[in-house]
Amino acid sequence: MYTAPLRALIDELGRLPGVGPKSAQRMAFHLLRVPTEDALRLADAIVAVKERTTLCTRCFNVAEGGGMCAVCSDERRDVTVTCVVEDPRDIVAVERTGQFKGRYHVLQGALNPLEGVGPEQLRVKELLQRVDEEGTEEVILCTNPNLEWEATAMYLAKLLTPFGFRVTKLASGLPVGGDLEYADELTLGRALEGRRELDA
Amino acid sequence: MVDFRSLRSVCLEPDPAGTTVLTGANGTGKTTLLEAVGYAATLRSFRGGTREAMVRAGADRALVRATLEREGRPALIEAELVANGRSRAQLNRQPVRSRHQLARVVAVTVFSPVDLALVQGGPSGRRELLDEALVAVDPTAGELLDRVDRVLRQRAALLRQAGGRVGPDVLHTLEVWDDRLAAGGETLATGRQGLAGRLGPLVGEAYRALAAGRDLEGVTLAYQRSWEGPLLDALRAARRDDLRRAVTTVGPHRDDLVLGFDGRDARTQASQGQQRCLALSLRLAVHRLVAAETGTAPLLLLDDVFSELDPDRSRALVCSLPPGQALLTTAVPLPEGMEVARVVPVASLTTAPATAGHDERLSAPAPRPEGVP
């Protein structure tokens, strides 16, 4: 039905997350139609991301050229606070808030025995070494509110507390601009649990 | 219902407040109709059928669509069963995340001949009876059950991976999962225990009514934990054993609801008639408890109950049936004195053409209300 190169492109696109066979076909035909330089720009970008990016030597965020990531090489960052996240995408989310001035540590996953992920598969040793050497005063566990991350946070807290600094985790609650009436009972329940004194 | 087992396209309109009787010869699909209604409410088959078995041979998917009214507001449930793939459900055209979410909208009480296993069978059926009731009366129970189940699966995977060896890494991570299991397990066991306490008198009452003057022994219900003292300590004590056998030997998944007649174990020391009566009493008691605590009586689904009971007990059951909407199948004549609101011969349904305006796919999702991310 398709020529071999087109078939190959559709198959490759179809493996991308969130792309079904129909979308893959649409994208492939689109690429077939666009000017050659546009298609090559996409191909170059893919090659570049694979060839030039590495993991940050300090925090395991995405970095360029075998060195440290943009956050770690920024001198203005507060070295006493380390925010532990699961995945580089979480860094993007926290950075967007503009509220956090410290550094990160990417764990590259969460404890999940069902998927064969134990502490050895995560960057736990590196975290312990860092907080020991860098003069850390607070570790923020930037946890996704699910069971695996709660377990991971507890595991880290057990390892980190002996160092004697603050270990904190994110509060869980209601989205800003949301409506109480639309909040599901779990979120609202957690928000009630984590309620705070109102300063008057 | 579309392509559900033998049913090609069927529309059933039961009486909104009373008992609707589905009649027909054996093999005409009475139980299947009831099963489809039950599936829309629980996303499970009370006959224990697999999803593949519930899709009509030759079709790739089945659909059950139910419109109901709860607290004066209409609700639409659509459940799609896919023979090879993921089955889905929608409530008011929004995806249903877990079957517990549905249980908060529509509760059902099912009586069926397989209920005998509640009394005769292993503890899992009795735990499930308690858990279903818990979900119906407590809005946080569904999440708790999912959580405990997930911790158990994570812990089991870890135990298997450890392969009997106890390194410091295994111990450290095991402690974390034990802590999660202890927290969830204690809450669940306390919830079940409280529920069993509230159910006890209701079961006794239902049993006395059904026994119709015979076997007037006291029914006892006792929730039995699989551990003593704090669960965390019990998990620590069992750790060596758990690691060796690669299973979690204590926890809410090993508990039982022990049923007895004046101290005798109902499972082994009661007649089949008594056991059948006790199984019905358990269902009736849960029904009354849910009705009393939520203010809404669950929908009653009675599958072929009279064929299993002698005439005295059948009459007694009719007298003790709670008021409210009920669907009933029978292959034998109904006991005297039974109030019936509507009789539906199943054969008349199966020949009906596809109803106009009901297409065979899930409705398109409704736009989300404003303010929801």
PDB file of C-alpha atoms in Angstrom, chain B residues 1-4 6-13 33 63 65 346 348-355 358:
ATOM      1  CA  MET B   1     -27.856  -3.347  25.862  1.00  0.00           C
ATOM      2  CA  VAL B   2     -26.067  -4.031  22.604  1.00  0.00           C
ATOM      3  CA  ASP B   3     -24.229  -7.269  21.853  1.00  0.00           C
ATOM      4  CA  PHE B   4     -24.175  -8.307  25.493  1.00  0.00           C
ATOM      5  CA  SER B   6     -26.796 -13.443  23.483  1.00  0.00           C
ATOM      6  CA  LEU B   7     -28.610 -10.100  23.487  1.00  0.00           C
ATOM      7  CA  ARG B   8     -28.235  -8.303  20.185  1.00  0.00           C
ATOM      8  CA  SER B   9     -30.075  -5.111  21.017  1.00  0.00           C
ATOM      9  CA  VAL B  10     -32.439  -4.881  23.940  1.00  0.00           C
ATOM     10  CA  CYS B  11     -34.137  -2.079  25.789  1.00  0.00           C
ATOM     11  CA  LEU B  12     -35.575  -2.809  29.215  1.00  0.00           C
ATOM     12  CA  GLU B  13     -37.740  -0.367  31.109  1.00  0.00           C
ATOM     13  CA  LEU B  33     -30.329  -9.158  31.404  1.00  0.00           C
ATOM     14  CA  LEU B  63     -22.439  -1.739  25.329  1.00  0.00           C
ATOM     15  CA  ARG B  65     -26.345   2.078  28.704  1.00  0.00           C
ATOM     16  CA  VAL B 346     -37.919 -11.741  28.010  1.00  0.00           C
ATOM     17  CA  SER B 348     -40.714  -9.963  23.801  1.00  0.00           C
ATOM     18  CA  LEU B 349     -37.541  -7.945  24.381  1.00  0.00           C
ATOM     19  CA  THR B 350     -35.043  -9.904  22.375  1.00  0.00           C
ATOM     20  CA  THR B 351     -37.049  -9.588  19.182  1.00  0.00           C
ATOM     21  CA  ALA B 352     -37.337  -5.803  19.489  1.00  0.00           C
ATOM     22  CA  PRO B 353     -35.398  -3.849  16.850  1.00  0.00           C
ATOM     23  CA  ALA B 354     -32.615  -1.473  17.852  1.00  0.00           C
ATOM     24  CA  THR B 355     -34.202   1.497  19.535  1.00  0.00           C
ATOM     25  CA  HIS B 358     -29.548   4.832  20.803  1.00  0.00           C
TER      26      HIS B 358
END
